[in-house]
Tab-separated table of C-alpha atoms in Angstrom:
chain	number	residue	atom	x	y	z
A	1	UNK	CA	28.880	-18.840	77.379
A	2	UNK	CA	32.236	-18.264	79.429
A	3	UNK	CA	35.146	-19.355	78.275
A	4	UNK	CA	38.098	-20.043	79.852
A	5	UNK	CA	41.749	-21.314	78.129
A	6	UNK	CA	44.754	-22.479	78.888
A	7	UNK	CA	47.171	-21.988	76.066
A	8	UNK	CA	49.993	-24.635	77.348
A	9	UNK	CA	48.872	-27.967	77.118
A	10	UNK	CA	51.865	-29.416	78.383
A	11	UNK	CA	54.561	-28.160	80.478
A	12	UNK	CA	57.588	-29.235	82.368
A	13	UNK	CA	60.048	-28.061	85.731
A	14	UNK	CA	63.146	-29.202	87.243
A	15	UNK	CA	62.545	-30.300	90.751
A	16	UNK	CA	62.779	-27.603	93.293
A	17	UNK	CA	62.644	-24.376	90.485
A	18	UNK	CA	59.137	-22.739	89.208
A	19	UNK	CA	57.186	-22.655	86.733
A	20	UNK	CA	54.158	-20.466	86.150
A	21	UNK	CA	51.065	-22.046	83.987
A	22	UNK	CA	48.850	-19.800	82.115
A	23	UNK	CA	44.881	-18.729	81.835
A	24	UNK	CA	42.896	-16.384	80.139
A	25	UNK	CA	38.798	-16.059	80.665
A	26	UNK	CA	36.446	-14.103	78.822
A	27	UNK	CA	33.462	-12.639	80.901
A	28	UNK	CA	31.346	-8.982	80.894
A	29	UNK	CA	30.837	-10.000	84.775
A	30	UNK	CA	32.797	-8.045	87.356
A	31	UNK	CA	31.843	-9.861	90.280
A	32	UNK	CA	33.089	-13.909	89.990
A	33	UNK	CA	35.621	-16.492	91.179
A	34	UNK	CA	38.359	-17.848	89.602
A	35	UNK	CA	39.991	-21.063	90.796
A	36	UNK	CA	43.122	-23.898	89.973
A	37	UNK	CA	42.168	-27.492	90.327
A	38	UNK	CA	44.826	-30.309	90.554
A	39	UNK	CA	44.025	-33.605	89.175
A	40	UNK	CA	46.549	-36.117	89.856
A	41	UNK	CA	46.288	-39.955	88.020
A	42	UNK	CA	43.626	-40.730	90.960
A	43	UNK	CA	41.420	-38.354	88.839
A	44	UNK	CA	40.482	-37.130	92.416
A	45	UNK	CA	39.853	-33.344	91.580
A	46	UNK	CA	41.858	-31.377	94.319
A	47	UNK	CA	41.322	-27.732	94.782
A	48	UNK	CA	44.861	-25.701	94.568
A	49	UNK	CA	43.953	-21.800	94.954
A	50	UNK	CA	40.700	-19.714	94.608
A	51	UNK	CA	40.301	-15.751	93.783
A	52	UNK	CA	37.411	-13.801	94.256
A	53	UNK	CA	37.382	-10.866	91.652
A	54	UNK	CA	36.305	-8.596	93.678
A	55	UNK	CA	39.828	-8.759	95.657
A	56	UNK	CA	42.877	-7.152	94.091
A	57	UNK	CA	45.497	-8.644	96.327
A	58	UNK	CA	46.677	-11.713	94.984
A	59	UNK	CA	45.998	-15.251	96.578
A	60	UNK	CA	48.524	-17.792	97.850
A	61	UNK	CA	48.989	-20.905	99.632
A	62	UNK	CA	51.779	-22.136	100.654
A	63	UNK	CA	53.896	-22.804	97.607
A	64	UNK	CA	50.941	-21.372	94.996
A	65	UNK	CA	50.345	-18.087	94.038
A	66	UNK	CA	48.773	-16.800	91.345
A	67	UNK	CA	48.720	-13.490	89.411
A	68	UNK	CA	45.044	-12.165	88.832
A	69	UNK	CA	44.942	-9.429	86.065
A	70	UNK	CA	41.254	-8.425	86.313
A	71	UNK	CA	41.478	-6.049	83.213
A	72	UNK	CA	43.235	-7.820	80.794
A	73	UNK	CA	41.038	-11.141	82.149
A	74	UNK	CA	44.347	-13.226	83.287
A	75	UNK	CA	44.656	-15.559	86.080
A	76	UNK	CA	48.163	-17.389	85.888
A	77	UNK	CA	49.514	-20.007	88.623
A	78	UNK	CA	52.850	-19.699	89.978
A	79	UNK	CA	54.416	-23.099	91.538
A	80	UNK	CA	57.510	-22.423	93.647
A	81	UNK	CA	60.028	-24.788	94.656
A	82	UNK	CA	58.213	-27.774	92.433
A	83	UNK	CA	57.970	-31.317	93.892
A	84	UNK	CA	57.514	-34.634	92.362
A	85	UNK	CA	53.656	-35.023	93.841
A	86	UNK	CA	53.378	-31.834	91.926
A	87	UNK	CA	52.991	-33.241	88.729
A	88	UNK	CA	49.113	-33.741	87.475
A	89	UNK	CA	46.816	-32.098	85.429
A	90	UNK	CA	46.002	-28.470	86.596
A	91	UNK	CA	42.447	-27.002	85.785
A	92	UNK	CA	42.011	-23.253	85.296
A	93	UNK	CA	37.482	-22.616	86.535
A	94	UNK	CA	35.690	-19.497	86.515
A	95	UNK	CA	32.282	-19.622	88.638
A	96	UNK	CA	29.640	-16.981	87.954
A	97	UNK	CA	26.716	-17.614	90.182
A	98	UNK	CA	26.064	-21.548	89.975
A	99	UNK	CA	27.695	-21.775	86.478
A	100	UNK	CA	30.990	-23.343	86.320
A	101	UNK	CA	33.793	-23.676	83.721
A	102	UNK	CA	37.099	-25.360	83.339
A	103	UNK	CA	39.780	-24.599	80.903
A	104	UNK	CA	41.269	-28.106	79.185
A	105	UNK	CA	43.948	-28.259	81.062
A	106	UNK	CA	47.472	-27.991	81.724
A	107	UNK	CA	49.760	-31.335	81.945
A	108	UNK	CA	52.622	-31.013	84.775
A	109	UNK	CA	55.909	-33.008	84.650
A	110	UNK	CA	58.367	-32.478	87.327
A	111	UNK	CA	61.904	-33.703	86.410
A	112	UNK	CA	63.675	-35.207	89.079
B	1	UNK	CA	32.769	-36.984	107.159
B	2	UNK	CA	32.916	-38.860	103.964
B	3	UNK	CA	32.690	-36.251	101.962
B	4	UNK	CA	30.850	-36.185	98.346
B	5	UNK	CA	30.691	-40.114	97.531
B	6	UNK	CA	30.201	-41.528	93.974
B	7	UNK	CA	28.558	-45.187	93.125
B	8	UNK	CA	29.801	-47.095	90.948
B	9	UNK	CA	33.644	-46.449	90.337
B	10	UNK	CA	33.088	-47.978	86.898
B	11	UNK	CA	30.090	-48.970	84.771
B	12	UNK	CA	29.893	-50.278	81.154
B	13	UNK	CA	26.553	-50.200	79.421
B	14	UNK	CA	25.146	-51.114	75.752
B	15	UNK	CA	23.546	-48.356	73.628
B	16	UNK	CA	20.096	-47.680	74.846
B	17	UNK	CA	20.443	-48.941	78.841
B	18	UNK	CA	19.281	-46.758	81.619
B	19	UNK	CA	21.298	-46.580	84.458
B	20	UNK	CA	21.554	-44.210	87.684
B	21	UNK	CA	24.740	-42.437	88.961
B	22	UNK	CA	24.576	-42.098	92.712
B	23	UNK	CA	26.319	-39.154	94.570
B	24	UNK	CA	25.932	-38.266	98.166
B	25	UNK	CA	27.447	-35.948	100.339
B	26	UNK	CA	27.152	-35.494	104.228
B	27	UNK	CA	28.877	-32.127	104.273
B	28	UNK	CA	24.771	-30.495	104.642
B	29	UNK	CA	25.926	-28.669	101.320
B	30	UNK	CA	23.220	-26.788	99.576
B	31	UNK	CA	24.985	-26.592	96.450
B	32	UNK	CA	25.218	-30.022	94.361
B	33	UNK	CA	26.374	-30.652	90.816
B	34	UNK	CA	27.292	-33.175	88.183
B	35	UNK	CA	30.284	-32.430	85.751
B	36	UNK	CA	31.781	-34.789	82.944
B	37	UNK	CA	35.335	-34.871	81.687
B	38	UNK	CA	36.165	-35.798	78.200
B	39	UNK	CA	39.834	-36.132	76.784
B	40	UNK	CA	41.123	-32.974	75.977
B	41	UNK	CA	37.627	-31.131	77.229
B	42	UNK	CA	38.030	-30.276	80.621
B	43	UNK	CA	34.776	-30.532	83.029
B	44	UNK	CA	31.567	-29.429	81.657
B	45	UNK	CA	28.290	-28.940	84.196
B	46	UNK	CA	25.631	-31.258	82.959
B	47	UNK	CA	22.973	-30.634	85.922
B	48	UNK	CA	22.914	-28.403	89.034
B	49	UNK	CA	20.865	-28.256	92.348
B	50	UNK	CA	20.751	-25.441	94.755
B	51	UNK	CA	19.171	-27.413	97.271
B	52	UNK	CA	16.061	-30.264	97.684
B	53	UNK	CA	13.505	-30.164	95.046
B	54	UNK	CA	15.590	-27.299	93.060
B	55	UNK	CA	17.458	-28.304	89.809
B	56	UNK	CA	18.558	-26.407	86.940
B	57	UNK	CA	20.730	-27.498	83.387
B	58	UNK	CA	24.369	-26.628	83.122
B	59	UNK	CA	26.434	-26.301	79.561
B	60	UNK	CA	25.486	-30.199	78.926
B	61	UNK	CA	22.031	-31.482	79.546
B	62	UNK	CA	20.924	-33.223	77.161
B	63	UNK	CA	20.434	-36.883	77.358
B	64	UNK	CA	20.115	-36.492	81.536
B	65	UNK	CA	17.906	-36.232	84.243
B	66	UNK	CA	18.631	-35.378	88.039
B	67	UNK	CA	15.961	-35.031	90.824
B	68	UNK	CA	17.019	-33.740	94.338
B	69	UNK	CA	14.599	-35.006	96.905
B	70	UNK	CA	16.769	-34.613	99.992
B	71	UNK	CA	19.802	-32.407	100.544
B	72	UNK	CA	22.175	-35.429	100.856
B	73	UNK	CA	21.504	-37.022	97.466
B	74	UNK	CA	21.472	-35.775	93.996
B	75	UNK	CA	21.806	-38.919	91.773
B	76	UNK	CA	22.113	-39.023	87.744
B	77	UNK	CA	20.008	-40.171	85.776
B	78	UNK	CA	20.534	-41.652	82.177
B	79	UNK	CA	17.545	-43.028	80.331
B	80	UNK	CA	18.415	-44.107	77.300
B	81	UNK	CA	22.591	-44.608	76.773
B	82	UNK	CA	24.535	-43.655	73.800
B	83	UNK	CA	28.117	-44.077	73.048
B	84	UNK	CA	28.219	-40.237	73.359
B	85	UNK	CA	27.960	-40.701	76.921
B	86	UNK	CA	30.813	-42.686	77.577
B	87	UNK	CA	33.158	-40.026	79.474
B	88	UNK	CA	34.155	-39.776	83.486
B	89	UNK	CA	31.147	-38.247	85.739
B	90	UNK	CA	32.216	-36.504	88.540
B	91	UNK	CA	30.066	-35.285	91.378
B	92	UNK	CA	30.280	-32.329	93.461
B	93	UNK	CA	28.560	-30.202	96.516
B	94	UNK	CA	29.451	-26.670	98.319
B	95	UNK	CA	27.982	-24.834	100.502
B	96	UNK	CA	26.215	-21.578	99.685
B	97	UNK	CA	23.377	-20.834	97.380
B	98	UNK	CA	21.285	-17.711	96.768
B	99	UNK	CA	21.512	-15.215	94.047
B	100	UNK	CA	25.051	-15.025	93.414
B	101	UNK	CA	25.395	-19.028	94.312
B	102	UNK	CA	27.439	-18.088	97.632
B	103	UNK	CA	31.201	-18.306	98.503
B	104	UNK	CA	31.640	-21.961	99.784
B	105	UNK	CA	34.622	-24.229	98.262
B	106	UNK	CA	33.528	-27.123	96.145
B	107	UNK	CA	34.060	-30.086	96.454
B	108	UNK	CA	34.669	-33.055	94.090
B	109	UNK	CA	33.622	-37.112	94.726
B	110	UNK	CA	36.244	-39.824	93.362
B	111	UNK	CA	34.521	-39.622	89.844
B	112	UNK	CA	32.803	-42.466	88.026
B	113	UNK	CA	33.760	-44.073	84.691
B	114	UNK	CA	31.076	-44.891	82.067
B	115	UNK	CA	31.743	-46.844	78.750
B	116	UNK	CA	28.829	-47.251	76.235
B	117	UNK	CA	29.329	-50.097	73.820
Protein backbone atom coordinates (compact mmCIF):
# COMPACT_ATOMS: atom_id res chain seq x y z
CA UNK A 1 0.00 0.00 0.00
CA UNK A 2 0.99 3.82 -0.44
CA UNK A 3 1.95 5.65 2.15
CA UNK A 4 2.00 9.02 2.66
CA UNK A 5 3.42 11.14 6.05
CA UNK A 6 3.50 14.15 7.43
CA UNK A 7 6.23 14.42 9.98
CA UNK A 8 4.84 17.76 11.86
CA UNK A 9 1.88 17.12 13.66
CA UNK A 10 1.50 20.44 14.87
CA UNK A 11 2.70 23.68 13.72
CA UNK A 12 2.34 27.34 14.28
CA UNK A 13 2.80 31.13 12.23
CA UNK A 14 2.59 34.64 13.12
CA UNK A 15 -0.13 36.31 11.20
CA UNK A 16 0.90 37.63 7.88
CA UNK A 17 4.61 35.52 7.72
CA UNK A 18 4.92 31.75 6.20
CA UNK A 19 5.25 28.74 7.07
CA UNK A 20 5.88 25.69 4.92
CA UNK A 21 4.28 22.13 6.16
CA UNK A 22 5.90 18.99 5.17
CA UNK A 23 5.10 15.49 3.14
CA UNK A 24 6.81 12.63 2.06
CA UNK A 25 5.02 9.58 -0.10
CA UNK A 26 6.33 6.38 -0.98
CA UNK A 27 5.20 4.98 -4.47
CA UNK A 28 7.10 2.83 -7.57
CA UNK A 29 4.31 4.77 -9.76
CA UNK A 30 5.50 7.61 -11.97
CA UNK A 31 2.34 8.74 -13.19
CA UNK A 32 -0.10 10.07 -9.98
CA UNK A 33 -1.52 13.11 -8.19
CA UNK A 34 -0.64 14.58 -5.21
CA UNK A 35 -2.95 16.98 -3.38
CA UNK A 36 -3.39 19.38 0.16
CA UNK A 37 -6.75 19.25 1.79
CA UNK A 38 -7.85 21.87 4.43
CA UNK A 39 -10.12 20.82 7.11
CA UNK A 40 -11.26 23.56 9.20
CA UNK A 41 -13.50 22.75 12.73
CA UNK A 42 -16.62 22.39 10.19
CA UNK A 43 -14.79 19.09 9.28
CA UNK A 44 -15.89 20.25 5.73
CA UNK A 45 -12.86 18.80 3.69
CA UNK A 46 -11.71 21.76 1.39
CA UNK A 47 -9.34 21.15 -1.41
CA UNK A 48 -6.11 23.65 -1.15
CA UNK A 49 -3.68 22.67 -4.20
CA UNK A 50 -3.34 19.58 -6.53
CA UNK A 51 -0.08 18.31 -8.60
CA UNK A 52 -0.06 16.01 -11.26
CA UNK A 53 3.38 14.13 -11.33
CA UNK A 54 3.74 14.15 -14.54
CA UNK A 55 4.26 18.16 -14.41
CA UNK A 56 7.56 19.53 -13.16
CA UNK A 57 6.54 23.12 -12.73
CA UNK A 58 5.30 23.67 -9.44
CA UNK A 59 1.54 24.46 -8.58
CA UNK A 60 0.11 27.55 -6.88
CA UNK A 61 -2.90 29.32 -5.96
CA UNK A 62 -3.09 32.32 -4.80
CA UNK A 63 -1.28 32.35 -1.49
CA UNK A 64 -0.29 28.29 -1.77
CA UNK A 65 2.43 26.86 -3.40
CA UNK A 66 3.96 23.88 -2.99
CA UNK A 67 7.38 22.33 -3.76
CA UNK A 68 7.05 18.86 -5.63
CA UNK A 69 10.38 16.85 -5.50
CA UNK A 70 9.42 13.89 -7.73
CA UNK A 71 12.77 12.00 -7.02
CA UNK A 72 13.28 12.24 -3.59
CA UNK A 73 9.13 11.65 -3.30
CA UNK A 74 8.45 15.23 -1.48
CA UNK A 75 5.51 17.37 -1.80
CA UNK A 76 5.73 20.32 0.84
CA UNK A 77 3.05 23.30 1.14
CA UNK A 78 4.14 26.74 1.33
CA UNK A 79 1.49 29.32 3.01
CA UNK A 80 2.41 32.95 2.36
CA UNK A 81 1.24 35.85 4.13
CA UNK A 82 -0.85 33.47 6.79
CA UNK A 83 -4.37 34.54 7.92
CA UNK A 84 -6.43 33.69 10.85
CA UNK A 85 -9.11 31.47 8.58
CA UNK A 86 -5.89 29.75 7.78
CA UNK A 87 -5.69 27.77 10.68
CA UNK A 88 -7.21 23.97 10.33
CA UNK A 89 -6.02 20.74 9.80
CA UNK A 90 -4.11 20.32 6.43
CA UNK A 91 -4.17 16.80 4.68
CA UNK A 92 -1.24 15.71 2.50
CA UNK A 93 -3.31 12.68 -0.50
CA UNK A 94 -1.68 10.85 -3.13
CA UNK A 95 -4.25 9.33 -5.82
CA UNK A 96 -3.06 6.48 -8.03
CA UNK A 97 -5.86 5.47 -10.29
CA UNK A 98 -9.09 5.30 -7.95
CA UNK A 99 -6.95 4.64 -4.80
CA UNK A 100 -6.64 7.40 -2.43
CA UNK A 101 -4.47 8.21 0.63
CA UNK A 102 -4.14 10.87 3.23
CA UNK A 103 -1.26 11.54 5.45
CA UNK A 104 -2.52 12.18 9.38
CA UNK A 105 -2.32 15.44 9.25
CA UNK A 106 -0.86 18.64 10.00
CA UNK A 107 -2.54 21.02 12.83
CA UNK A 108 -2.32 24.93 11.83
CA UNK A 109 -2.36 27.75 14.43
CA UNK A 110 -2.09 31.22 13.25
CA UNK A 111 -1.06 33.70 16.01
CA UNK A 112 -2.66 36.85 15.83
CA UNK B 1 -25.92 22.48 -7.36
CA UNK B 2 -25.84 20.99 -3.97
CA UNK B 3 -23.01 19.34 -4.33
CA UNK B 4 -22.12 15.76 -2.63
CA UNK B 5 -24.85 15.64 0.31
CA UNK B 6 -24.53 13.36 3.41
CA UNK B 7 -27.69 11.99 5.63
CA UNK B 8 -27.62 11.97 8.78
CA UNK B 9 -25.15 14.65 10.28
CA UNK B 10 -25.01 12.40 13.35
CA UNK B 11 -26.12 8.87 14.24
CA UNK B 12 -25.57 6.79 17.43
CA UNK B 13 -26.19 3.08 17.26
CA UNK B 14 -25.83 -0.06 19.77
CA UNK B 15 -23.44 -2.91 18.87
CA UNK B 16 -24.99 -5.08 16.27
CA UNK B 17 -27.64 -2.35 14.49
CA UNK B 18 -27.74 -1.95 10.79
CA UNK B 19 -28.01 1.29 9.54
CA UNK B 20 -27.54 3.07 5.98
CA UNK B 21 -25.35 6.17 5.25
CA UNK B 22 -26.87 8.15 2.43
CA UNK B 23 -24.68 10.28 0.01
CA UNK B 24 -25.81 11.93 -3.13
CA UNK B 25 -24.34 14.13 -5.46
CA UNK B 26 -25.90 16.07 -8.49
CA UNK B 27 -22.56 17.09 -9.95
CA UNK B 28 -23.28 13.78 -12.82
CA UNK B 29 -19.84 12.58 -11.25
CA UNK B 30 -18.78 9.16 -12.30
CA UNK B 31 -16.42 8.77 -9.61
CA UNK B 32 -18.01 8.17 -5.97
CA UNK B 33 -16.37 7.14 -2.72
CA UNK B 34 -16.71 6.67 0.99
CA UNK B 35 -13.71 7.60 3.34
CA UNK B 36 -13.59 7.48 7.30
CA UNK B 37 -11.51 9.64 9.59
CA UNK B 38 -10.26 8.41 12.85
CA UNK B 39 -8.26 10.60 15.45
CA UNK B 40 -4.88 10.80 14.53
CA UNK B 41 -5.57 8.47 11.17
CA UNK B 42 -6.28 10.65 8.50
CA UNK B 43 -9.02 9.43 5.76
CA UNK B 44 -8.95 5.91 4.75
CA UNK B 45 -11.18 4.67 1.45
CA UNK B 46 -13.58 2.08 2.69
CA UNK B 47 -15.62 1.57 -0.74
CA UNK B 48 -15.35 3.04 -4.26
CA UNK B 49 -17.65 3.27 -7.40
CA UNK B 50 -16.63 4.23 -10.83
CA UNK B 51 -20.00 4.64 -11.92
CA UNK B 52 -23.76 2.70 -11.64
CA UNK B 53 -23.60 -0.89 -10.91
CA UNK B 54 -19.56 -0.70 -10.53
CA UNK B 55 -18.03 -0.94 -6.98
CA UNK B 56 -14.77 -1.93 -5.79
CA UNK B 57 -13.03 -2.09 -1.85
CA UNK B 58 -10.63 0.60 -0.80
CA UNK B 59 -7.84 0.18 2.22
CA UNK B 60 -10.98 -0.48 4.71
CA UNK B 61 -13.78 -2.76 3.74
CA UNK B 62 -14.52 -4.82 6.01
CA UNK B 63 -17.65 -4.66 7.97
CA UNK B 64 -19.40 -2.56 4.77
CA UNK B 65 -21.41 -2.82 1.91
CA UNK B 66 -22.17 -0.15 -0.91
CA UNK B 67 -24.35 -0.75 -4.05
CA UNK B 68 -24.49 1.97 -6.83
CA UNK B 69 -27.71 1.65 -8.72
CA UNK B 70 -27.86 5.13 -10.21
CA UNK B 71 -25.07 7.63 -10.78
CA UNK B 72 -26.50 10.10 -8.19
CA UNK B 73 -26.48 7.80 -5.16
CA UNK B 74 -23.94 5.62 -3.59
CA UNK B 75 -25.21 4.99 0.00
CA UNK B 76 -23.31 2.93 2.92
CA UNK B 77 -24.23 0.24 4.15
CA UNK B 78 -23.49 -1.23 7.72
CA UNK B 79 -25.03 -4.55 8.66
CA UNK B 80 -24.10 -5.46 11.73
CA UNK B 81 -22.40 -2.32 14.02
CA UNK B 82 -19.45 -2.58 16.20
CA UNK B 83 -17.85 -0.06 18.37
CA UNK B 84 -14.98 -0.27 15.81
CA UNK B 85 -17.08 1.63 13.58
CA UNK B 86 -17.66 4.56 15.49
CA UNK B 87 -15.44 7.22 13.45
CA UNK B 88 -16.64 10.31 10.97
CA UNK B 89 -17.81 8.99 7.31
CA UNK B 90 -17.28 11.26 4.75
CA UNK B 91 -18.58 11.00 1.22
CA UNK B 92 -17.16 12.02 -1.95
CA UNK B 93 -17.67 12.13 -6.01
CA UNK B 94 -15.37 13.46 -9.09
CA UNK B 95 -15.60 13.31 -12.29
CA UNK B 96 -13.49 11.02 -14.45
CA UNK B 97 -13.11 7.31 -14.46
CA UNK B 98 -11.34 4.89 -16.81
CA UNK B 99 -8.07 3.20 -16.43
CA UNK B 100 -6.07 5.68 -14.74
CA UNK B 101 -9.42 6.95 -12.72
CA UNK B 102 -9.31 10.40 -14.76
CA UNK B 103 -8.22 13.97 -13.75
CA UNK B 104 -11.44 15.51 -12.17
CA UNK B 105 -11.18 17.32 -8.56
CA UNK B 106 -12.93 15.56 -5.75
CA UNK B 107 -15.12 16.53 -3.90
CA UNK B 108 -16.07 16.02 -0.21
CA UNK B 109 -19.95 16.03 1.48
CA UNK B 110 -20.27 17.69 5.12
CA UNK B 111 -19.27 14.25 6.70
CA UNK B 112 -21.39 12.15 9.04
CA UNK B 113 -20.68 11.20 12.68
CA UNK B 114 -21.30 7.62 13.92
CA UNK B 115 -21.00 6.48 17.64
CA UNK B 116 -21.45 2.73 18.47
CA UNK B 117 -22.32 2.09 22.07
Amino acid sequence: AQTVTQSQPEMSVQEAETVTLSCTYDTSESDYYLFWYKQPPSRQMILVIRQEAYKQQNATENRFSVNFQKAAKSFSLKISDSQLGDAAMYFCAYRRGYQFYFGTGTSLTVIP
Amino acid sequence: NAGVTQTPKFQVLKTGQSMTLQCAQDMNHEYMSWYRQDPGMGLRLIHYSVGAGITDQGEVPNGYNVSRSTTEDFPLRLLSAAPSQTSVYFCASRRGSGTSGGRGTQYFGPGTRLLVL
